Amino acid sequence: MALSPEDPHSYARPDLAFVTDIHLELKVNFQEQILKGKAVLTIERKPSISEIILDSHKLFIWSVKSLHPATNLTYEIGHESRFGSKFTINLPEPIHETDTRYKIEIEYQTSKNSPALHWLTSYQTANRTHPFIHQIFVPSGFVVLMSALLENILSYSTRENLFEYFQTIQVPSYAVAIAVGSLKIIHISEDIAVFTEPKYIQEIGKSFYKVERMIQVAKQLCGPYRWGRFDICVLPPCIGEFQIECPCVAFVSPFLLSGDLSIISPIARNISQSWAGLLVTCANYEHMWLNESFAIFIYRKIVCILLGEEMKLFLEMKSRHKIKRKISMLRSMERVKNLVPTLTDMLPENETKYVFYEIGYALLEHIQSVLGGSEIFEPFLKSYLDKFTFKSIKTDDWKKYLYEYFSDKTELLNNIDWDMWFSKISILQDILNKTYNIEFEKKCFDLVDKFINWDEKSENLLRLALSSDITQLNDLQKTIFLAKLYASPSVLSSEKLTYMSYLYHFDNHCYKIRYVWILLGIKSRWNNLDVNRLLEFTIDCCTPKFICALYQDLYKWEEMRNIATL
């Protein structure tokens, strides 16, 4: 079956007939791990078109009917491929030739292995009493948070509530998300609330109070915030990095809790996606850089304004190190894709992870520099986002508008090697080779040298100097400091670690600091390592990314090996 000519990963033909709005009524069945209910679609078609083509993936369709006029509709679900199935619905005969709008109702049920759902057992949540779900539409008896605005909460019985959400702005289908769980709500401001499991309530206030300032900076850069609210959902700790662009809500890891602005700054990435990816979105996965690279570009501008140029450069370097590690794990550079790849007959979730959107970020930085700096380029950024508001575009659309906006700088733009940036991976190596001397990182490294070289038996006066150095660091610097000590071939004595614990209380800091502190204690075979706190931490932070490394190190410590193998 032929895929869409505009999207190599979809059967849908929105150029012929498309969905203008959706009304969903769904119920969660935690025991069977399914959603069941109905979707009412408002359809707009071209006059000569008699069907609408949709995508279906691992769904059971029970019935399809027209509401006006009320009649059952015939439909066909094609063969299941790796891109899902072609779902063709025959629309009713129009009463008048001018009738081009229909409402149809689809009753359906998800399958247990639906890739759109992520079910957690009660044990995987922080308080271990209620399940937690994301990426689904569902009213439920618990608290429901959706990438939309809450309109009403209706009580059907003592056991069941119905949460009604609405979203008046059209969004990409991948941007519709929902969380259901035993959640508490903490209001940060009139338009910002945090949804969290009860366990984290005490840590919320000091964690996210700067989010409102981030949004203000983003508005200055990008224009009006169109989504009404910006809520935050703290995910269960067993969920690792959860990257999804959705309006009205950001899903974040508890690893950000209790951290200062340097730690919670990644939320600015979620904020930037409210413009790059949601307000303006790419037409298909081949042009995903219009979402990802622009979001990175805006995110780092926000960070630069709030935390300084050095923090922005640090994020660039950190991203390049990640890319280098990822490339080093590949058997061949052939897996690496160029910025605007051809993904025909390829699963996008498999291939886009080999598109390094840092290239697109570097391109935007390069264009900004060529055209005269941020004072020249930032007005274009705001104009671009306004020009294509609520539109799906391709790279050529963006490039055409760039030339239109800077019509007096055509020669400068023509000097950019567009083919190299878009179609060649050779540019990646030039980006990865770029380095910076970052002063705040150097302070951390100097402090590491002091601790390693400190003779705790004779240099007692140095303790005060070391104390003042640590207290001047932000949480990110403290994490860098501990990570550098952990990576060093030198092993700190138990006396040094005991002194550090007494003075700095690293085990009471945010999760990121606690994690590296525990690793450092295991590496140094610290005899005062609190095993109970260690076990508590592994339960609170059960993400494989963190726990695997921790238990691997613990297993190497012979006296603690029995704990690692429990």
XYZ file of C-alpha atoms in Angstrom:
566
model
C 0.000 0.000 0.000
C 1.367 3.382 -1.006
C 2.414 5.778 1.712
C 1.597 9.470 1.648
C 3.517 11.487 -0.970
C 4.155 14.160 1.686
C 5.168 11.865 4.539
C 7.154 8.655 3.951
C 6.002 7.255 7.317
C 2.233 7.705 7.054
C -0.658 6.452 4.948
C -2.802 9.503 5.734
C -3.749 11.914 2.962
C -4.608 15.213 4.678
C -4.310 16.926 1.297
C -7.575 15.161 0.318
C -9.499 14.906 3.598
C -8.315 15.818 7.063
C -9.325 15.944 10.728
C -10.042 19.427 12.086
C -10.799 18.464 15.697
C -11.176 15.439 17.958
C -13.412 14.614 20.914
C -12.221 11.655 22.987
C -13.986 9.604 25.631
C -11.719 6.886 27.008
C -11.499 4.714 30.090
C -8.374 3.165 31.588
C -8.273 -0.504 32.474
C -5.138 -0.929 34.571
C -5.646 -4.663 35.033
C -5.813 -5.456 31.310
C -3.531 -2.533 30.354
C -5.859 -1.217 27.669
C -7.773 1.932 26.821
C -11.306 1.611 25.511
C -13.708 4.239 24.240
C -14.515 6.388 21.248
C -13.156 9.241 19.187
C -15.433 11.714 17.423
C -13.628 13.267 14.459
C -14.691 16.340 12.545
C -13.687 15.777 8.927
C -13.117 18.328 6.162
C -12.847 16.919 2.631
C -12.360 18.201 -0.860
C -15.601 18.167 -2.936
C -14.572 15.253 -5.124
C -13.282 13.043 -2.296
C -15.453 10.271 -0.816
C -13.103 8.754 1.768
C -10.659 9.692 4.470
C -7.406 7.805 4.991
C -5.976 7.591 8.506
C -3.205 5.663 10.240
C -3.871 2.815 12.661
C -1.347 0.906 14.718
C -2.238 -2.025 16.991
C -5.829 -0.871 17.505
C -9.032 -2.900 17.537
C -11.730 -0.996 15.647
C -15.230 -1.981 16.794
C -17.369 0.384 14.723
C -17.336 3.510 12.572
C -20.418 5.632 12.028
C -21.481 9.019 10.794
C -23.269 11.261 13.287
C -24.908 13.632 10.800
C -26.597 11.853 9.147
C -26.588 8.933 11.611
C -25.460 5.861 9.713
C -22.865 3.106 9.926
C -19.887 3.591 7.647
C -17.877 0.972 5.826
C -14.160 0.924 6.398
C -11.074 -1.110 5.605
C -7.932 -1.690 7.631
C -4.966 -2.673 5.523
C -2.130 -5.058 6.201
C -0.050 -4.280 9.292
C 3.376 -3.012 8.256
C 6.171 -1.494 10.282
C 4.481 1.877 9.668
C 1.138 0.637 10.989
C -1.969 0.071 8.872
C -3.859 2.093 6.307
C -7.292 2.899 7.784
C -9.722 3.904 5.025
C -13.214 5.130 5.933
C -15.864 5.646 3.254
C -17.626 8.926 3.960
C -21.426 9.242 3.598
C -22.960 10.585 0.440
C -23.359 14.372 0.742
C -26.908 15.708 0.929
C -25.796 18.819 -0.891
C -22.828 19.249 -3.203
C -21.442 21.870 -0.873
C -21.373 19.482 2.084
C -17.694 18.971 2.870
C -17.736 18.587 6.676
C -18.676 15.445 8.585
C -18.598 14.124 12.114
C -17.729 10.461 12.450
C -17.461 8.327 15.576
C -14.906 5.534 15.914
C -15.232 3.005 18.739
C -11.942 1.313 19.429
C -9.665 -0.340 21.929
C -5.900 -0.359 22.252
C -3.913 -3.566 22.334
C -1.846 -4.547 25.325
C 1.397 -4.120 23.368
C 0.521 -0.722 21.908
C 3.735 1.292 21.419
C 1.820 4.498 22.242
C 1.282 3.386 25.845
C 3.695 3.022 28.721
C 2.269 1.177 31.730
C 3.978 1.094 35.104
C 3.214 -1.264 37.941
C 2.514 0.246 41.339
C 5.998 -0.830 42.463
C 7.592 1.302 39.763
C 6.083 4.513 41.103
C 7.698 6.548 43.838
C 5.136 5.775 46.553
C 4.397 2.257 45.252
C 0.633 2.482 45.734
C -0.744 3.610 42.365
C 0.171 3.044 38.723
C 1.356 5.853 36.501
C 0.867 6.218 32.731
C 2.016 8.678 30.089
C 1.335 9.320 26.427
C -2.329 8.411 26.488
C -5.720 10.128 26.462
C -7.752 9.020 29.443
C -10.185 10.196 32.105
C -9.641 8.265 35.315
C -10.308 8.096 39.007
C -6.900 9.528 39.798
C -5.535 12.933 38.835
C -5.284 13.406 35.083
C -2.831 15.767 33.429
C -3.028 16.352 29.701
C -1.300 18.453 27.057
C -4.384 20.674 27.024
C -6.385 22.900 29.367
C -8.538 21.470 32.150
C -12.171 22.409 31.687
C -14.047 20.313 34.224
C -13.870 17.461 36.714
C -17.050 15.414 36.974
C -17.741 12.842 39.654
C -19.553 9.825 38.208
C -19.453 7.810 41.414
C -17.421 7.388 44.563
C -14.979 5.319 42.515
C -14.687 7.231 39.293
C -14.048 10.818 38.143
C -14.036 12.229 34.654
C -11.475 14.886 33.762
C -12.443 16.980 30.751
C -9.634 18.697 28.901
C -9.800 20.860 25.804
C -7.255 22.136 23.334
C -8.439 24.809 20.929
C -5.157 24.929 19.024
C -4.313 22.277 16.451
C -1.255 20.282 17.446
C 0.677 17.427 15.837
C -0.693 14.016 16.842
C 2.607 13.053 18.478
C 2.227 16.072 20.782
C -0.868 14.756 22.552
C 0.133 13.288 25.908
C -1.488 12.495 29.220
C -0.420 11.326 32.658
C -2.640 9.514 35.136
C -1.616 8.711 38.670
C -1.858 9.388 42.364
C -0.675 12.957 41.915
C -0.682 16.076 44.062
C -0.795 19.562 42.595
C 1.470 22.394 43.768
C 0.798 25.807 42.242
C 3.934 27.791 41.422
C 2.094 30.734 39.857
C -1.251 31.486 38.232
C -0.280 29.644 35.032
C 2.234 27.093 36.337
C 1.532 24.066 38.515
C 3.582 20.982 39.322
C 1.949 17.546 39.307
C 3.870 15.131 41.444
C 3.582 12.039 43.544
C 3.223 12.890 47.273
C 6.788 11.758 47.974
C 8.256 14.827 46.258
C 5.996 17.581 47.614
C 8.586 19.055 49.983
C 11.130 19.436 47.191
C 8.905 21.162 44.634
C 8.843 24.776 45.850
C 12.594 25.285 45.822
C 13.004 23.480 42.498
C 10.800 25.247 39.954
C 10.284 28.814 41.107
C 12.532 30.084 38.266
C 10.424 28.498 35.518
C 8.256 31.592 35.157
C 11.369 33.669 34.464
C 12.432 31.173 31.780
C 9.084 31.602 30.034
C 9.403 35.387 30.168
C 12.805 35.197 28.462
C 11.419 32.788 25.841
C 8.608 35.237 25.055
C 11.144 37.995 24.491
C 12.959 35.788 21.994
C 10.052 34.023 20.290
C 6.889 36.067 20.686
C 3.622 35.350 22.535
C 3.160 32.097 24.449
C 0.027 30.624 22.854
C -0.727 27.646 25.073
C -2.212 29.266 28.163
C -0.525 27.128 30.833
C 2.866 25.559 31.368
C 2.516 22.769 33.896
C 5.196 20.341 35.005
C 4.758 16.635 35.666
C 7.446 14.955 37.756
C 7.775 11.448 36.371
C 8.330 8.307 38.437
C 12.049 7.742 38.943
C 12.122 4.493 36.965
C 11.484 6.431 33.746
C 14.696 7.719 32.240
C 14.931 10.582 29.776
C 11.486 11.276 28.382
C 11.674 13.527 25.366
C 8.346 14.545 23.937
C 7.097 17.828 22.541
C 3.653 18.578 23.920
C 1.841 21.813 24.736
C 0.838 23.001 28.199
C 2.966 20.487 30.102
C 6.571 19.350 30.483
C 7.472 15.879 31.757
C 10.635 15.987 33.857
C 12.790 13.614 35.844
C 12.959 13.781 39.660
C 16.698 14.142 39.141
C 15.995 17.866 38.730
C 14.406 18.177 42.159
C 16.089 20.308 44.810
C 18.518 21.614 42.237
C 19.243 25.283 41.629
C 18.822 27.045 38.272
C 21.943 25.396 36.847
C 20.349 21.968 37.384
C 16.780 22.735 36.289
C 17.879 24.682 33.191
C 16.953 21.696 30.928
C 13.323 22.731 31.476
C 14.158 25.646 29.182
C 14.442 23.025 26.436
C 10.821 21.999 27.060
C 9.811 25.648 27.040
C 11.584 26.280 23.736
C 9.595 23.432 22.162
C 6.418 25.415 22.800
C 7.548 27.428 19.785
C 9.940 25.197 17.830
C 8.068 21.931 17.325
C 4.583 22.911 18.462
C 3.883 26.432 17.207
C 5.824 25.618 14.033
C 6.388 21.950 13.293
C 8.141 19.938 10.612
C 6.086 18.319 7.851
C 7.726 14.918 8.418
C 10.683 13.239 10.099
C 13.069 14.118 7.295
C 12.828 17.751 8.368
C 12.906 17.110 12.117
C 15.830 19.503 12.497
C 13.301 22.342 12.182
C 11.963 21.124 15.524
C 15.036 19.833 17.296
C 17.806 22.208 16.198
C 15.647 25.299 16.601
C 14.579 24.125 20.072
C 18.244 23.685 21.051
C 19.053 27.128 19.615
C 16.276 28.843 21.619
C 17.025 26.793 24.746
C 20.662 27.831 24.797
C 19.732 31.457 24.228
C 17.479 31.284 27.297
C 20.289 29.699 29.306
C 22.764 32.319 28.071
C 20.504 35.150 29.257
C 19.832 33.580 32.657
C 23.173 31.915 33.438
C 25.703 33.540 31.130
C 27.644 32.794 27.970
C 29.880 30.220 29.676
C 26.896 28.043 30.563
C 25.804 28.099 26.923
C 29.301 27.057 25.800
C 29.352 24.321 28.431
C 26.109 22.882 27.037
C 27.624 22.898 23.551
C 30.691 21.030 24.751
C 28.599 18.564 26.737
C 26.483 17.785 23.675
C 29.588 17.236 21.538
C 31.024 14.830 24.096
C 27.774 12.843 23.980
C 27.933 12.697 20.189
C 31.539 11.514 20.294
C 30.621 8.740 22.745
C 27.712 7.695 20.584
C 29.827 7.617 17.434
C 32.520 5.619 19.221
C 29.923 2.905 19.891
C 28.971 2.632 16.213
C 30.606 -0.007 14.077
C 30.502 2.261 11.076
C 29.927 5.937 10.337
C 27.502 4.767 7.669
C 24.775 4.785 10.325
C 25.192 8.544 10.814
C 22.627 10.549 8.872
C 22.939 14.014 7.407
C 20.814 16.868 8.745
C 18.017 16.472 6.180
C 18.099 12.718 5.515
C 16.101 10.577 3.125
C 14.132 8.180 5.327
C 11.951 6.405 2.772
C 11.235 2.795 3.858
C 12.987 3.412 7.180
C 11.438 3.515 10.631
C 11.989 7.078 11.843
C 12.406 6.093 15.500
C 15.333 3.883 14.463
C 17.011 6.329 12.110
C 16.502 9.820 13.552
C 18.670 8.915 16.544
C 21.563 8.933 14.081
C 20.734 12.453 12.921
C 22.806 14.768 15.106
C 20.761 17.924 15.449
C 23.780 19.698 16.855
C 24.614 20.246 13.164
C 21.423 22.272 12.747
C 22.214 24.257 15.875
C 25.693 25.011 14.530
C 24.134 26.066 11.218
C 21.834 28.549 12.970
C 24.779 29.896 14.962
C 26.747 30.221 11.727
C 23.935 32.052 9.931
C 23.527 34.379 12.909
C 27.241 35.188 12.817
C 27.304 35.686 9.031
C 24.337 38.057 9.122
C 25.708 40.240 11.888
C 24.964 38.670 15.271
C 22.037 38.036 17.577
C 20.664 41.577 17.350
C 20.118 40.993 13.623
C 19.055 37.351 13.756
C 16.727 37.265 16.777
C 14.078 39.515 15.128
C 14.071 37.056 12.213
C 13.585 34.161 14.631
C 10.505 35.826 16.095
C 9.207 36.726 12.613
C 9.751 33.172 11.334
C 7.821 31.666 14.236
C 4.985 34.134 13.635
C 4.981 33.582 9.858
C 4.551 29.799 10.147
C 2.439 29.680 13.312
C 0.336 26.475 13.408
C 1.839 25.244 10.154
C 3.816 22.147 9.189
C 6.732 23.088 6.981
C 9.757 21.694 5.208
C 13.305 22.956 5.051
C 12.727 24.735 1.740
C 9.882 26.738 3.309
C 12.173 27.967 6.055
C 15.031 28.722 3.676
C 12.780 30.621 1.265
C 11.522 32.838 4.079
C 15.094 33.379 5.325
C 15.991 34.793 1.896
C 12.811 36.881 1.802
C 13.443 38.393 5.232
C 17.105 39.129 4.514
C 16.588 40.188 0.901
C 19.320 42.817 1.367
C 21.819 40.131 2.457
C 21.359 37.627 -0.379
C 25.052 37.587 -1.215
C 25.967 36.655 2.366
C 23.416 33.843 2.342
C 24.612 32.576 -1.031
C 28.100 32.186 0.417
C 26.778 29.548 2.844
C 27.405 26.028 1.570
C 23.840 24.795 2.051
C 24.510 21.417 0.490
C 27.339 20.754 2.943
C 25.177 21.633 5.939
C 22.088 19.729 4.825
C 23.457 16.767 2.906
C 26.986 15.970 4.104
C 28.106 14.453 7.391
C 31.667 15.732 6.960
C 30.631 18.998 8.635
C 30.025 17.049 11.844
C 33.713 16.460 12.449
C 34.443 20.188 12.208
C 31.757 20.840 14.818
C 33.069 18.140 17.163
C 36.629 19.475 16.958
C 35.606 22.901 18.219
C 36.591 23.484 21.865
C 36.281 26.247 24.459
C 38.063 27.149 27.674
C 35.237 27.442 30.179
C 36.244 29.272 33.335
C 33.588 27.924 35.692
C 34.534 24.369 34.691
C 38.198 25.177 35.254
C 37.365 26.238 38.826
C 35.945 22.776 39.425
C 39.029 21.085 38.016
C 41.347 23.279 40.142
C 39.383 22.335 43.216
C 39.686 18.653 42.304
C 43.474 19.044 42.210
C 43.409 20.713 45.632
C 41.496 17.851 47.192
C 43.632 15.168 45.585
C 46.875 16.885 46.639
C 45.646 17.939 50.073
C 47.533 16.282 52.940
C 44.737 15.943 55.470
C 47.192 14.963 58.205
C 49.267 18.141 58.148
C 47.422 20.879 56.256
C 44.559 21.589 58.645
C 44.261 25.262 57.732
C 43.473 24.366 54.150
C 40.122 23.021 55.241
C 38.626 26.501 55.576
C 39.892 27.512 52.127
C 38.422 24.390 50.596
C 35.120 25.077 52.329
C 34.825 28.560 50.845
C 35.636 27.203 47.378
C 32.831 24.621 47.492
C 30.178 26.954 48.827
C 30.708 29.326 45.913
C 29.859 26.628 43.363
C 26.404 26.160 41.908
C 24.845 22.704 41.829
C 26.074 21.944 38.326
C 29.630 22.833 39.315
C 29.357 20.609 42.374
C 28.274 17.773 40.089
C 31.222 18.452 37.766
C 33.584 18.587 40.756
C 32.435 15.219 42.134
C 32.337 13.597 38.687
C 35.926 14.696 38.046
C 37.040 13.231 41.391
C 35.262 10.005 40.495
C 36.906 9.853 37.055
C 40.367 10.633 38.434
C 42.829 7.723 38.778
C 43.506 8.973 42.308
C 41.528 7.471 45.173
C 40.522 9.732 48.047
C 41.106 8.522 51.580
C 38.189 7.749 53.878
C 39.260 10.680 56.051
C 38.892 13.104 53.145
C 35.469 11.748 52.260
C 34.354 11.893 55.896
C 35.461 15.513 56.056
C 33.638 16.329 52.806
C 30.480 14.635 54.055
C 30.564 16.549 57.348
C 31.186 19.898 55.712
C 29.106 19.756 52.520
C 26.343 17.201 53.188
C 26.389 15.964 49.613
C 23.979 13.160 50.518
C 21.289 15.784 51.186
C 21.628 17.580 47.851
C 19.696 17.068 44.629
C 19.636 13.622 43.035
C 22.388 14.365 40.553
C 24.821 15.364 43.287
C 23.773 12.465 45.506
C 24.350 10.013 42.667
C 27.933 11.072 41.917
C 28.683 11.320 45.635
C 27.641 7.686 46.130
C 29.748 6.584 43.150
C 32.735 8.428 44.631
C 32.183 6.739 47.994
C 32.037 3.284 46.394
C 35.151 3.954 44.322
C 37.092 5.056 47.434
C 35.780 2.106 49.509
C 34.616 4.670 52.049
C 34.027 2.878 55.328
C 31.392 5.418 56.408
C 29.229 4.911 53.345
C 25.629 4.733 54.554
C 24.369 1.462 53.075
C 20.769 2.177 54.050
C 20.884 5.494 52.225
C 22.445 3.736 49.255
C 19.621 1.206 49.092
C 17.054 3.962 49.544
C 18.621 5.849 46.675
C 18.528 2.839 44.351
C 14.808 2.532 45.050
C 14.146 6.238 44.587
C 16.200 6.318 41.402
C 15.612 3.044 39.609
C 16.527 4.268 36.134
C 18.850 1.736 34.438
C 21.067 4.583 33.186
C 22.084 5.395 36.755
C 21.553 2.184 38.647
C 23.551 -0.079 36.321
C 26.718 1.978 36.772
C 26.183 2.179 40.522
C 25.695 -1.572 40.989
C 28.552 -2.416 38.663
C 30.865 -0.366 40.882
C 29.337 -1.825 44.044
C 29.943 -5.363 42.778
C 33.662 -4.607 42.443
C 33.781 -3.810 46.169
C 34.159 -7.261 47.680
C 32.759 -6.317 51.104
C 29.614 -4.919 49.461
C 29.175 -7.517 46.746
C 26.388 -9.289 48.575
C 24.307 -6.084 48.413
C 24.891 -5.757 44.670
C 23.696 -9.312 44.060
C 20.553 -9.226 46.223
